[in-house]
PDB file of C-alpha atoms in Angstrom:
ATOM      1  CA  UNK A   1      28.053 -45.828 -83.762  1.00 65.00           C
ATOM      2  CA  UNK A   2      27.891 -45.102 -87.514  1.00 69.00           C
ATOM      3  CA  UNK A   3      24.864 -42.965 -88.497  1.00 70.00           C
ATOM      4  CA  UNK A   4      22.872 -44.521 -91.401  1.00 69.00           C
ATOM      5  CA  UNK A   5      20.502 -41.596 -91.977  1.00 76.00           C
ATOM      6  CA  UNK A   6      19.870 -38.009 -91.101  1.00 79.00           C
ATOM      7  CA  UNK A   7      17.043 -37.196 -88.706  1.00 84.00           C
ATOM      8  CA  UNK A   8      14.955 -34.113 -88.654  1.00 85.00           C
ATOM      9  CA  UNK A   9      15.126 -32.574 -85.134  1.00 85.00           C
ATOM     10  CA  UNK A  10      11.845 -30.941 -84.368  1.00 89.00           C
ATOM     11  CA  UNK A  11      11.576 -27.955 -82.050  1.00 84.00           C
ATOM     12  CA  UNK A  12       8.795 -28.027 -79.415  1.00 83.00           C
ATOM     13  CA  UNK A  13       5.551 -26.734 -80.851  1.00 91.00           C
ATOM     14  CA  UNK A  14       4.319 -23.304 -79.693  1.00 91.00           C
ATOM     15  CA  UNK A  15       0.883 -24.838 -78.766  1.00 95.00           C
ATOM     16  CA  UNK A  16      -0.639 -28.197 -78.091  1.00 96.00           C
ATOM     17  CA  UNK A  17      -3.760 -29.829 -79.477  1.00 96.00           C
ATOM     18  CA  UNK A  18      -6.066 -31.202 -76.878  1.00 95.00           C
ATOM     19  CA  UNK A  19      -9.228 -33.423 -77.016  1.00 94.00           C
ATOM     20  CA  UNK A  20     -11.575 -30.570 -76.383  1.00 91.00           C
ATOM     21  CA  UNK A  21     -10.255 -28.726 -79.381  1.00 94.00           C
ATOM     22  CA  UNK A  22     -11.935 -28.550 -82.805  1.00 94.00           C
ATOM     23  CA  UNK A  23      -9.910 -29.014 -85.960  1.00 95.00           C
ATOM     24  CA  UNK A  24     -10.354 -28.527 -89.695  1.00 96.00           C
ATOM     25  CA  UNK A  25      -7.894 -30.161 -92.173  1.00 96.00           C
ATOM     26  CA  UNK A  26      -7.849 -28.913 -95.734  1.00 96.00           C
ATOM     27  CA  UNK A  27      -5.552 -29.515 -98.773  1.00 95.00           C
ATOM     28  CA  UNK A  28      -3.764 -32.300-100.469  1.00 91.00           C
ATOM     29  CA  UNK A  29      -3.823 -36.080 -99.884  1.00 85.00           C
ATOM     30  CA  UNK A  30      -1.430 -35.624 -96.998  1.00 83.00           C
ATOM     31  CA  UNK A  31      -3.996 -33.345 -95.177  1.00 85.00           C
ATOM     32  CA  UNK A  32      -6.312 -36.475 -95.464  1.00 89.00           C
ATOM     33  CA  UNK A  33      -3.602 -38.759 -94.092  1.00 91.00           C
ATOM     34  CA  UNK A  34      -2.780 -36.813 -90.975  1.00 92.00           C
ATOM     35  CA  UNK A  35      -6.384 -35.837 -90.261  1.00 93.00           C
ATOM     36  CA  UNK A  36      -7.499 -39.444 -90.680  1.00 94.00           C
ATOM     37  CA  UNK A  37      -4.915 -40.409 -87.988  1.00 95.00           C
ATOM     38  CA  UNK A  38      -6.447 -37.804 -85.663  1.00 95.00           C
ATOM     39  CA  UNK A  39      -9.931 -39.002 -86.520  1.00 93.00           C
ATOM     40  CA  UNK A  40      -8.978 -42.647 -85.735  1.00 92.00           C
ATOM     41  CA  UNK A  41      -8.244 -41.607 -82.136  1.00 94.00           C
ATOM     42  CA  UNK A  42     -11.489 -39.546 -81.945  1.00 93.00           C
ATOM     43  CA  UNK A  43     -10.218 -35.973 -82.219  1.00 94.00           C
ATOM     44  CA  UNK A  44     -12.867 -33.567 -83.337  1.00 92.00           C
ATOM     45  CA  UNK A  45     -11.560 -33.006 -86.879  1.00 93.00           C
ATOM     46  CA  UNK A  46     -13.298 -32.330 -90.228  1.00 93.00           C
ATOM     47  CA  UNK A  47     -11.447 -33.408 -93.354  1.00 94.00           C
ATOM     48  CA  UNK A  48     -11.456 -31.688 -96.705  1.00 94.00           C
ATOM     49  CA  UNK A  49     -14.998 -30.420 -97.085  1.00 94.00           C
ATOM     50  CA  UNK A  50     -14.319 -29.687-100.805  1.00 96.00           C
ATOM     51  CA  UNK A  51     -12.396 -32.947-101.442  1.00 95.00           C
ATOM     52  CA  UNK A  52      -8.616 -32.962-102.113  1.00 94.00           C
ATOM     53  CA  UNK A  53      -7.220 -29.642-102.913  1.00 96.00           C
ATOM     54  CA  UNK A  54      -3.643 -29.121-104.195  1.00 95.00           C
ATOM     55  CA  UNK A  55      -2.843 -25.484-104.929  1.00 97.00           C
ATOM     56  CA  UNK A  56      -2.901 -22.413-102.596  1.00 97.00           C
ATOM     57  CA  UNK A  57      -5.445 -20.491-104.696  1.00 97.00           C
ATOM     58  CA  UNK A  58      -8.023 -23.261-104.566  1.00 97.00           C
ATOM     59  CA  UNK A  59      -7.497 -23.614-100.789  1.00 97.00           C
ATOM     60  CA  UNK A  60      -7.843 -19.858-100.392  1.00 97.00           C
ATOM     61  CA  UNK A  61     -11.041 -19.910-102.453  1.00 96.00           C
ATOM     62  CA  UNK A  62     -12.495 -22.762-100.543  1.00 96.00           C
ATOM     63  CA  UNK A  63     -11.806 -21.139 -97.113  1.00 96.00           C
ATOM     64  CA  UNK A  64     -13.332 -18.000 -98.449  1.00 95.00           C
ATOM     65  CA  UNK A  65     -16.531 -19.835 -99.356  1.00 95.00           C
ATOM     66  CA  UNK A  66     -16.646 -21.176 -95.711  1.00 94.00           C
ATOM     67  CA  UNK A  67     -16.511 -17.581 -94.420  1.00 92.00           C
ATOM     68  CA  UNK A  68     -19.666 -16.408 -96.170  1.00 89.00           C
ATOM     69  CA  UNK A  69     -23.223 -17.715 -96.361  1.00 84.00           C
ATOM     70  CA  UNK A  70     -23.125 -18.667-100.074  1.00 89.00           C
ATOM     71  CA  UNK A  71     -24.563 -22.024-101.084  1.00 94.00           C
ATOM     72  CA  UNK A  72     -23.986 -23.628-104.453  1.00 96.00           C
ATOM     73  CA  UNK A  73     -26.586 -23.284-107.116  1.00 96.00           C
ATOM     74  CA  UNK A  74     -27.402 -24.987-110.405  1.00 96.00           C
ATOM     75  CA  UNK A  75     -25.403 -22.360-112.348  1.00 95.00           C
ATOM     76  CA  UNK A  76     -22.254 -23.354-110.316  1.00 95.00           C
ATOM     77  CA  UNK A  77     -22.316 -26.797-111.899  1.00 96.00           C
ATOM     78  CA  UNK A  78     -21.567 -28.239-115.359  1.00 95.00           C
ATOM     79  CA  UNK A  79     -22.378 -31.435-117.079  1.00 95.00           C
ATOM     80  CA  UNK A  80     -19.539 -33.651-118.347  1.00 94.00           C
ATOM     81  CA  UNK A  81     -19.022 -37.331-118.946  1.00 92.00           C
ATOM     82  CA  UNK A  82     -22.566 -38.156-117.689  1.00 94.00           C
ATOM     83  CA  UNK A  83     -22.059 -36.310-114.374  1.00 96.00           C
ATOM     84  CA  UNK A  84     -22.876 -32.964-112.795  1.00 97.00           C
ATOM     85  CA  UNK A  85     -19.613 -31.464-111.467  1.00 96.00           C
ATOM     86  CA  UNK A  86     -18.178 -28.410-109.764  1.00 97.00           C
ATOM     87  CA  UNK A  87     -14.838 -26.864-110.612  1.00 96.00           C
ATOM     88  CA  UNK A  88     -14.450 -26.070-106.854  1.00 96.00           C
ATOM     89  CA  UNK A  89     -14.853 -29.745-105.735  1.00 96.00           C
ATOM     90  CA  UNK A  90     -13.306 -33.172-106.100  1.00 94.00           C
ATOM     91  CA  UNK A  91     -15.032 -35.635-108.401  1.00 94.00           C
ATOM     92  CA  UNK A  92     -16.356 -37.551-105.265  1.00 94.00           C
ATOM     93  CA  UNK A  93     -19.059 -34.842-104.983  1.00 96.00           C
ATOM     94  CA  UNK A  94     -20.245 -35.483-108.614  1.00 96.00           C
ATOM     95  CA  UNK A  95     -23.448 -37.198-109.446  1.00 96.00           C
ATOM     96  CA  UNK A  96     -25.835 -37.982-112.315  1.00 97.00           C
ATOM     97  CA  UNK A  97     -28.303 -35.421-111.067  1.00 97.00           C
ATOM     98  CA  UNK A  98     -28.066 -31.751-110.201  1.00 97.00           C
ATOM     99  CA  UNK A  99     -30.024 -32.269-107.059  1.00 97.00           C
ATOM    100  CA  UNK A 100     -27.823 -34.928-105.581  1.00 97.00           C
ATOM    101  CA  UNK A 101     -24.612 -33.075-106.470  1.00 97.00           C
ATOM    102  CA  UNK A 102     -25.856 -29.818-104.876  1.00 97.00           C
ATOM    103  CA  UNK A 103     -27.062 -31.706-101.795  1.00 97.00           C
ATOM    104  CA  UNK A 104     -23.601 -33.365-101.328  1.00 96.00           C
ATOM    105  CA  UNK A 105     -21.822 -30.092-101.840  1.00 97.00           C
ATOM    106  CA  UNK A 106     -24.015 -27.931 -99.586  1.00 96.00           C
ATOM    107  CA  UNK A 107     -24.310 -30.388 -96.742  1.00 96.00           C
ATOM    108  CA  UNK A 108     -20.521 -30.542 -96.402  1.00 95.00           C
ATOM    109  CA  UNK A 109     -20.273 -26.709 -96.908  1.00 95.00           C
ATOM    110  CA  UNK A 110     -22.643 -25.986 -94.049  1.00 94.00           C
ATOM    111  CA  UNK A 111     -21.015 -28.542 -91.735  1.00 94.00           C
ATOM    112  CA  UNK A 112     -17.556 -27.236 -92.454  1.00 94.00           C
ATOM    113  CA  UNK A 113     -18.637 -23.586 -92.025  1.00 93.00           C
ATOM    114  CA  UNK A 114     -19.969 -24.407 -88.594  1.00 92.00           C
ATOM    115  CA  UNK A 115     -16.805 -26.331 -87.705  1.00 91.00           C
ATOM    116  CA  UNK A 116     -14.476 -23.498 -88.900  1.00 92.00           C
ATOM    117  CA  UNK A 117     -16.191 -21.017 -86.565  1.00 91.00           C
ATOM    118  CA  UNK A 118     -15.398 -23.345 -83.647  1.00 91.00           C
ATOM    119  CA  UNK A 119     -11.937 -24.498 -84.684  1.00 93.00           C
ATOM    120  CA  UNK A 120      -8.891 -24.023 -82.523  1.00 94.00           C
ATOM    121  CA  UNK A 121      -6.583 -25.538 -85.137  1.00 96.00           C
ATOM    122  CA  UNK A 122      -6.574 -25.310 -88.954  1.00 97.00           C
ATOM    123  CA  UNK A 123      -4.231 -27.724 -90.726  1.00 96.00           C
ATOM    124  CA  UNK A 124      -3.421 -26.657 -94.297  1.00 97.00           C
ATOM    125  CA  UNK A 125      -1.380 -28.884 -96.619  1.00 97.00           C
ATOM    126  CA  UNK A 126      -0.102 -27.294 -99.860  1.00 97.00           C
ATOM    127  CA  UNK A 127       0.562 -29.809-102.727  1.00 96.00           C
ATOM    128  CA  UNK A 128       1.738 -27.796-105.732  1.00 96.00           C
ATOM    129  CA  UNK A 129       2.299 -24.215-106.944  1.00 97.00           C
ATOM    130  CA  UNK A 130       1.076 -25.230-110.372  1.00 96.00           C
ATOM    131  CA  UNK A 131      -2.521 -24.108-111.187  1.00 97.00           C
ATOM    132  CA  UNK A 132      -5.027 -24.692-114.039  1.00 97.00           C
ATOM    133  CA  UNK A 133      -7.039 -21.657-115.109  1.00 97.00           C
ATOM    134  CA  UNK A 134     -10.220 -22.269-117.147  1.00 95.00           C
ATOM    135  CA  UNK A 135      -9.672 -20.184-120.296  1.00 95.00           C
ATOM    136  CA  UNK A 136     -13.397 -19.369-120.417  1.00 92.00           C
ATOM    137  CA  UNK A 137     -13.437 -17.660-116.949  1.00 94.00           C
ATOM    138  CA  UNK A 138      -9.739 -17.158-116.277  1.00 94.00           C
ATOM    139  CA  UNK A 139     -10.395 -18.607-112.799  1.00 95.00           C
ATOM    140  CA  UNK A 140      -8.203 -21.226-111.114  1.00 96.00           C
ATOM    141  CA  UNK A 141     -10.019 -24.561-110.791  1.00 96.00           C
ATOM    142  CA  UNK A 142      -9.589 -27.102-108.065  1.00 96.00           C
ATOM    143  CA  UNK A 143     -10.273 -30.079-110.279  1.00 95.00           C
ATOM    144  CA  UNK A 144     -10.103 -30.387-114.113  1.00 94.00           C
ATOM    145  CA  UNK A 145     -12.612 -33.294-114.199  1.00 94.00           C
ATOM    146  CA  UNK A 146     -10.788 -34.806-117.211  1.00 90.00           C
ATOM    147  CA  UNK A 147     -11.709 -31.862-119.447  1.00 91.00           C
ATOM    148  CA  UNK A 148      -9.450 -31.496-122.613  1.00 91.00           C
ATOM    149  CA  UNK A 149      -6.201 -29.812-121.684  1.00 91.00           C
ATOM    150  CA  UNK A 150      -6.740 -27.050-124.260  1.00 94.00           C
ATOM    151  CA  UNK A 151      -9.605 -25.683-122.076  1.00 94.00           C
ATOM    152  CA  UNK A 152      -7.046 -24.621-119.451  1.00 96.00           C
ATOM    153  CA  UNK A 153      -4.012 -22.439-119.049  1.00 96.00           C
ATOM    154  CA  UNK A 154      -1.408 -24.048-116.830  1.00 95.00           C
ATOM    155  CA  UNK A 155       0.992 -21.858-114.946  1.00 96.00           C
ATOM    156  CA  UNK A 156       3.107 -21.799-111.847  1.00 97.00           C
ATOM    157  CA  UNK A 157       2.200 -19.346-109.002  1.00 97.00           C
ATOM    158  CA  UNK A 158       4.900 -17.043-107.650  1.00 98.00           C
ATOM    159  CA  UNK A 159       5.889 -16.780-104.036  1.00 98.00           C
ATOM    160  CA  UNK A 160       4.284 -13.327-103.928  1.00 97.00           C
ATOM    161  CA  UNK A 161       1.059 -14.606-105.411  1.00 97.00           C
ATOM    162  CA  UNK A 162       0.715 -17.308-102.811  1.00 98.00           C
ATOM    163  CA  UNK A 163       1.585 -14.952 -99.854  1.00 98.00           C
ATOM    164  CA  UNK A 164      -0.643 -12.068-101.091  1.00 97.00           C
ATOM    165  CA  UNK A 165      -3.667 -14.461-101.610  1.00 95.00           C
ATOM    166  CA  UNK A 166      -3.494 -16.864 -98.756  1.00 97.00           C
ATOM    167  CA  UNK A 167      -1.831 -14.665 -96.151  1.00 96.00           C
ATOM    168  CA  UNK A 168      -4.516 -11.925 -95.751  1.00 96.00           C
ATOM    169  CA  UNK A 169      -7.215 -14.652 -95.496  1.00 96.00           C
ATOM    170  CA  UNK A 170      -5.365 -16.407 -92.614  1.00 96.00           C
ATOM    171  CA  UNK A 171      -5.032 -13.062 -90.909  1.00 96.00           C
ATOM    172  CA  UNK A 172      -8.845 -12.556 -91.248  1.00 95.00           C
ATOM    173  CA  UNK A 173      -9.492 -15.963 -89.891  1.00 95.00           C
ATOM    174  CA  UNK A 174      -7.443 -15.157 -86.806  1.00 95.00           C
ATOM    175  CA  UNK A 175      -9.116 -11.790 -86.272  1.00 93.00           C
ATOM    176  CA  UNK A 176     -12.502 -13.555 -86.181  1.00 89.00           C
ATOM    177  CA  UNK A 177     -11.221 -16.594 -84.143  1.00 91.00           C
ATOM    178  CA  UNK A 178      -8.596 -15.321 -81.599  1.00 91.00           C
ATOM    179  CA  UNK A 179      -7.757 -18.712 -80.271  1.00 93.00           C
ATOM    180  CA  UNK A 180      -7.047 -20.151 -83.747  1.00 95.00           C
ATOM    181  CA  UNK A 181      -3.641 -21.681 -84.602  1.00 97.00           C
ATOM    182  CA  UNK A 182      -2.724 -22.562 -88.179  1.00 97.00           C
ATOM    183  CA  UNK A 183      -0.377 -25.367 -89.163  1.00 97.00           C
ATOM    184  CA  UNK A 184       1.078 -25.208 -92.631  1.00 97.00           C
ATOM    185  CA  UNK A 185       2.667 -28.197 -94.310  1.00 96.00           C
ATOM    186  CA  UNK A 186       4.028 -28.911 -97.732  1.00 97.00           C
ATOM    187  CA  UNK A 187       2.909 -32.295 -99.016  1.00 95.00           C
ATOM    188  CA  UNK A 188       5.691 -34.934 -99.275  1.00 93.00           C
ATOM    189  CA  UNK A 189       3.915 -36.339-102.337  1.00 92.00           C
ATOM    190  CA  UNK A 190       5.757 -35.494-105.528  1.00 91.00           C
ATOM    191  CA  UNK A 191       3.775 -34.321-108.565  1.00 90.00           C
ATOM    192  CA  UNK A 192       5.976 -36.081-111.156  1.00 90.00           C
ATOM    193  CA  UNK A 193       3.364 -35.476-113.937  1.00 87.00           C
ATOM    194  CA  UNK A 194       4.608 -31.912-113.761  1.00 86.00           C
ATOM    195  CA  UNK A 195       8.094 -33.172-114.478  1.00 90.00           C
ATOM    196  CA  UNK A 196      11.008 -33.798-112.046  1.00 92.00           C
ATOM    197  CA  UNK A 197      12.455 -30.307-112.287  1.00 94.00           C
ATOM    198  CA  UNK A 198       9.065 -28.573-112.326  1.00 94.00           C
ATOM    199  CA  UNK A 199       7.997 -30.412-109.230  1.00 94.00           C
ATOM    200  CA  UNK A 200      11.156 -29.353-107.377  1.00 95.00           C
ATOM    201  CA  UNK A 201      10.623 -25.738-108.377  1.00 97.00           C
ATOM    202  CA  UNK A 202       6.992 -26.018-107.310  1.00 97.00           C
ATOM    203  CA  UNK A 203       7.803 -27.354-103.869  1.00 97.00           C
ATOM    204  CA  UNK A 204      10.527 -24.758-103.453  1.00 97.00           C
ATOM    205  CA  UNK A 205       8.001 -21.981-104.269  1.00 98.00           C
ATOM    206  CA  UNK A 206       5.640 -23.351-101.629  1.00 98.00           C
ATOM    207  CA  UNK A 207       8.331 -23.675 -99.042  1.00 98.00           C
ATOM    208  CA  UNK A 208       9.423 -20.075 -99.645  1.00 98.00           C
ATOM    209  CA  UNK A 209       5.830 -18.793 -99.378  1.00 98.00           C
ATOM    210  CA  UNK A 210       5.235 -20.757 -96.258  1.00 98.00           C
ATOM    211  CA  UNK A 211       8.371 -19.391 -94.619  1.00 97.00           C
ATOM    212  CA  UNK A 212       7.357 -15.874 -95.381  1.00 97.00           C
ATOM    213  CA  UNK A 213       3.817 -16.360 -93.929  1.00 97.00           C
ATOM    214  CA  UNK A 214       5.228 -18.090 -90.804  1.00 97.00           C
ATOM    215  CA  UNK A 215       7.704 -15.229 -90.236  1.00 96.00           C
ATOM    216  CA  UNK A 216       4.954 -12.659 -90.458  1.00 94.00           C
ATOM    217  CA  UNK A 217       2.458 -14.185 -88.019  1.00 94.00           C
ATOM    218  CA  UNK A 218       2.998 -15.924 -84.683  1.00 94.00           C
ATOM    219  CA  UNK A 219      -0.218 -17.948 -84.988  1.00 96.00           C
ATOM    220  CA  UNK A 220       1.037 -19.623 -88.211  1.00 97.00           C
ATOM    221  CA  UNK A 221       3.285 -22.637 -87.726  1.00 97.00           C
ATOM    222  CA  UNK A 222       5.150 -24.989 -89.933  1.00 97.00           C
ATOM    223  CA  UNK A 223       5.394 -28.795 -89.720  1.00 96.00           C
ATOM    224  CA  UNK A 224       8.271 -30.198 -91.930  1.00 96.00           C
ATOM    225  CA  UNK A 225       6.415 -33.226 -93.429  1.00 95.00           C
ATOM    226  CA  UNK A 226       8.167 -32.565 -96.739  1.00 96.00           C
ATOM    227  CA  UNK A 227      11.641 -32.528 -95.197  1.00 96.00           C
ATOM    228  CA  UNK A 228      11.012 -35.626 -93.166  1.00 95.00           C
ATOM    229  CA  UNK A 229      10.031 -37.564 -96.320  1.00 94.00           C
ATOM    230  CA  UNK A 230      12.759 -36.201 -98.523  1.00 93.00           C
ATOM    231  CA  UNK A 231      15.698 -36.359 -95.997  1.00 91.00           C
ATOM    232  CA  UNK A 232      14.843 -38.508 -93.052  1.00 91.00           C
ATOM    233  CA  UNK A 233      13.064 -41.200 -95.113  1.00 91.00           C
ATOM    234  CA  UNK A 234      15.081 -40.825 -98.379  1.00 88.00           C
ATOM    235  CA  UNK A 235      14.784 -44.462 -99.483  1.00 89.00           C
ATOM    236  CA  UNK A 236      12.281 -46.022-101.894  1.00 90.00           C
ATOM    237  CA  UNK A 237      11.246 -48.584 -99.310  1.00 91.00           C
ATOM    238  CA  UNK A 238       9.273 -45.884 -97.818  1.00 91.00           C
ATOM    239  CA  UNK A 239       7.102 -45.419-100.891  1.00 92.00           C
ATOM    240  CA  UNK A 240       4.197 -47.396-102.330  1.00 93.00           C
ATOM    241  CA  UNK A 241       4.624 -49.296-105.617  1.00 93.00           C
ATOM    242  CA  UNK A 242       4.021 -46.175-107.701  1.00 92.00           C
ATOM    243  CA  UNK A 243       7.324 -44.771-106.058  1.00 90.00           C
ATOM    244  CA  UNK A 244       5.494 -41.437-105.562  1.00 91.00           C
ATOM    245  CA  UNK A 245       3.150 -41.829-102.565  1.00 91.00           C
ATOM    246  CA  UNK A 246       4.497 -42.448 -99.036  1.00 92.00           C
ATOM    247  CA  UNK A 247       4.030 -45.930 -97.782  1.00 94.00           C
ATOM    248  CA  UNK A 248       1.914 -46.698 -94.658  1.00 93.00           C
ATOM    249  CA  UNK A 249       5.206 -46.991 -92.708  1.00 94.00           C
ATOM    250  CA  UNK A 250       6.280 -43.589 -93.895  1.00 94.00           C
ATOM    251  CA  UNK A 251       2.894 -42.036 -93.046  1.00 94.00           C
ATOM    252  CA  UNK A 252       3.086 -43.693 -89.556  1.00 94.00           C
ATOM    253  CA  UNK A 253       6.622 -42.263 -89.066  1.00 94.00           C
ATOM    254  CA  UNK A 254       5.551 -38.715 -90.064  1.00 95.00           C
ATOM    255  CA  UNK A 255       2.408 -39.094 -87.965  1.00 95.00           C
ATOM    256  CA  UNK A 256       4.403 -39.966 -84.934  1.00 94.00           C
ATOM    257  CA  UNK A 257       6.553 -36.923 -85.449  1.00 95.00           C
ATOM    258  CA  UNK A 258       3.486 -34.779 -85.696  1.00 95.00           C
ATOM    259  CA  UNK A 259       1.903 -36.317 -82.689  1.00 95.00           C
ATOM    260  CA  UNK A 260       5.059 -35.759 -80.601  1.00 94.00           C
ATOM    261  CA  UNK A 261       5.224 -32.143 -81.589  1.00 95.00           C
ATOM    262  CA  UNK A 262       1.592 -31.096 -81.444  1.00 96.00           C
ATOM    263  CA  UNK A 263      -0.476 -33.435 -79.254  1.00 96.00           C
ATOM    264  CA  UNK A 264      -0.759 -32.638 -75.536  1.00 95.00           C
ATOM    265  CA  UNK A 265       1.667 -34.872 -73.645  1.00 94.00           C
ATOM    266  CA  UNK A 266      -0.560 -35.015 -70.584  1.00 94.00           C
ATOM    267  CA  UNK A 267      -3.168 -36.811 -72.703  1.00 93.00           C
ATOM    268  CA  UNK A 268      -0.797 -39.531 -73.849  1.00 93.00           C
ATOM    269  CA  UNK A 269      -2.331 -42.177 -71.636  1.00 92.00           C
ATOM    270  CA  UNK A 270      -5.799 -41.193 -72.763  1.00 93.00           C
ATOM    271  CA  UNK A 271      -4.747 -41.394 -76.410  1.00 93.00           C
ATOM    272  CA  UNK A 272      -3.500 -44.936 -75.856  1.00 93.00           C
ATOM    273  CA  UNK A 273      -6.773 -46.024 -74.416  1.00 92.00           C
ATOM    274  CA  UNK A 274      -8.770 -44.407 -77.266  1.00 92.00           C
ATOM    275  CA  UNK A 275      -6.448 -46.077 -79.800  1.00 92.00           C
ATOM    276  CA  UNK A 276      -7.222 -49.416 -78.128  1.00 92.00           C
ATOM    277  CA  UNK A 277     -10.861 -48.626 -78.512  1.00 92.00           C
ATOM    278  CA  UNK A 278     -10.334 -47.800 -82.229  1.00 92.00           C
ATOM    279  CA  UNK A 279      -8.665 -51.174 -82.715  1.00 92.00           C
ATOM    280  CA  UNK A 280     -11.444 -52.864 -80.806  1.00 92.00           C
ATOM    281  CA  UNK A 281     -14.034 -51.415 -83.156  1.00 92.00           C
ATOM    282  CA  UNK A 282     -12.150 -52.868 -86.129  1.00 90.00           C
ATOM    283  CA  UNK A 283     -12.163 -56.294 -84.469  1.00 89.00           C
ATOM    284  CA  UNK A 284     -14.532 -58.846 -86.107  1.00 88.00           C
ATOM    285  CA  UNK A 285     -15.696 -61.813 -84.104  1.00 86.00           C
ATOM    286  CA  UNK A 286     -16.184 -65.255 -85.679  1.00 88.00           C
ATOM    287  CA  UNK A 287     -18.813 -65.869 -83.108  1.00 90.00           C
ATOM    288  CA  UNK A 288     -20.515 -62.674 -81.817  1.00 87.00           C
ATOM    289  CA  UNK A 289     -22.744 -64.658 -79.402  1.00 89.00           C
ATOM    290  CA  UNK A 290     -19.931 -66.430 -77.617  1.00 92.00           C
ATOM    291  CA  UNK A 291     -19.373 -65.607 -73.964  1.00 91.00           C
ATOM    292  CA  UNK A 292     -15.837 -64.425 -74.652  1.00 92.00           C
ATOM    293  CA  UNK A 293     -17.012 -61.890 -77.224  1.00 93.00           C
ATOM    294  CA  UNK A 294     -19.792 -60.723 -75.012  1.00 91.00           C
ATOM    295  CA  UNK A 295     -17.309 -60.068 -72.235  1.00 92.00           C
ATOM    296  CA  UNK A 296     -15.150 -58.228 -74.755  1.00 93.00           C
ATOM    297  CA  UNK A 297     -18.168 -56.029 -75.753  1.00 92.00           C
ATOM    298  CA  UNK A 298     -19.044 -55.311 -72.111  1.00 92.00           C
ATOM    299  CA  UNK A 299     -15.420 -54.305 -71.351  1.00 93.00           C
ATOM    300  CA  UNK A 300     -15.427 -51.899 -74.336  1.00 93.00           C
ATOM    301  CA  UNK A 301     -18.653 -50.316 -73.106  1.00 94.00           C
ATOM    302  CA  UNK A 302     -17.036 -49.735 -69.716  1.00 93.00           C
ATOM    303  CA  UNK A 303     -13.973 -48.268 -71.340  1.00 93.00           C
ATOM    304  CA  UNK A 304     -16.172 -45.863 -73.342  1.00 93.00           C
ATOM    305  CA  UNK A 305     -17.805 -44.631 -70.084  1.00 93.00           C
ATOM    306  CA  UNK A 306     -14.360 -44.119 -68.501  1.00 92.00           C
ATOM    307  CA  UNK A 307     -13.196 -42.060 -71.489  1.00 91.00           C
ATOM    308  CA  UNK A 308     -16.497 -39.993 -71.552  1.00 89.00           C
ATOM    309  CA  UNK A 309     -15.862 -39.258 -67.809  1.00 90.00           C
ATOM    310  CA  UNK A 310     -12.371 -37.895 -68.574  1.00 87.00           C
ATOM    311  CA  UNK A 311     -13.433 -36.065 -71.678  1.00 87.00           C
ATOM    312  CA  UNK A 312     -17.200 -35.193 -71.699  1.00 87.00           C
ATOM    313  CA  UNK A 313     -16.967 -33.243 -74.916  1.00 83.00           C
ATOM    314  CA  UNK A 314     -15.747 -36.241 -76.902  1.00 86.00           C
ATOM    315  CA  UNK A 315     -18.372 -37.747 -79.218  1.00 85.00           C
ATOM    316  CA  UNK A 316     -18.367 -41.456 -78.698  1.00 89.00           C
ATOM    317  CA  UNK A 317     -21.976 -42.104 -79.770  1.00 91.00           C
ATOM    318  CA  UNK A 318     -20.934 -44.226 -82.843  1.00 90.00           C
ATOM    319  CA  UNK A 319     -18.533 -46.242 -80.826  1.00 91.00           C
ATOM    320  CA  UNK A 320     -21.064 -46.903 -78.131  1.00 92.00           C
ATOM    321  CA  UNK A 321     -23.738 -47.808 -80.708  1.00 93.00           C
ATOM    322  CA  UNK A 322     -21.178 -50.183 -82.360  1.00 92.00           C
ATOM    323  CA  UNK A 323     -20.893 -52.279 -79.223  1.00 92.00           C
ATOM    324  CA  UNK A 324     -24.471 -51.929 -77.978  1.00 91.00           C
ATOM    325  CA  UNK A 325     -25.637 -53.468 -81.104  1.00 91.00           C
ATOM    326  CA  UNK A 326     -23.472 -56.481 -80.522  1.00 89.00           C
ATOM    327  CA  UNK A 327     -24.639 -56.844 -76.934  1.00 87.00           C
ATOM    328  CA  UNK A 328     -26.960 -59.774 -76.263  1.00 85.00           C
ATOM    329  CA  UNK A 329     -29.407 -58.957 -73.547  1.00 75.00           C
ATOM    330  CA  UNK A 330     -29.939 -61.732 -70.916  1.00 61.00           C
TER     331      UNK A 330
END
């Protein structure tokens, strides 16, 4: 048979993620995509507590903030375009009042700090080696918040800079959480605003830095999301209309590769049942009071009890409440 494409052959992962594990995913949009897939089937995963982060320095700084007891104060914010913002956070945290912005930031900060201490797996997705330094402070920002470009110095990190800044922090995390495994990925989303050549150099820089960190530490692992997108799925039918972001089909393909590599095979049947529960939650009935829908609701509540029996640590409160609220008592 003629081969019509190359296929990335994945080696078996050195460890497996199970339902009793706790996970934290941080980084670019792709970190959100994979973590959302995990969340959809009820894994204990926290996603981007600072919002989307793209460069290794911002990721390092954000993880550093989770390791200490610091909480954001008024002096950490600035007012721009009618909103109070933080250079460490995505604009989704911004608000018209200082109080609300600080509340949003610190609530997520405290939750993520607690989660990191319990995490077995940390998923980090690097998006770009290009950084923006605020000229006033000479510090790398996570988000420019539409400030004029002349307020920033744009430069590309070197491999040594990435390894020397992110590597020691990952080592420190491992020392304090002996069971921790770290999965590094390079985002398959191209940053074409940087330029085609600049994007390629940026991704290459990230890949070289990741390889060096993986070779130095057995607890750091690499998942080739970038290679799967660039080589296995090298066709524009796997992109959205902007021809930059992976389509839902591409995300599903990469997710299946990730799941096959890292999710415990002995829980495959359980994952299927939980995915069915996820789809059932999304179902909207035209007649909630009908006998058929009530039977459907009762069946889902029974399924939830079965799942809880198998994995007592699984938090199914929201799912259970969702169906209990639809149940008509007779």
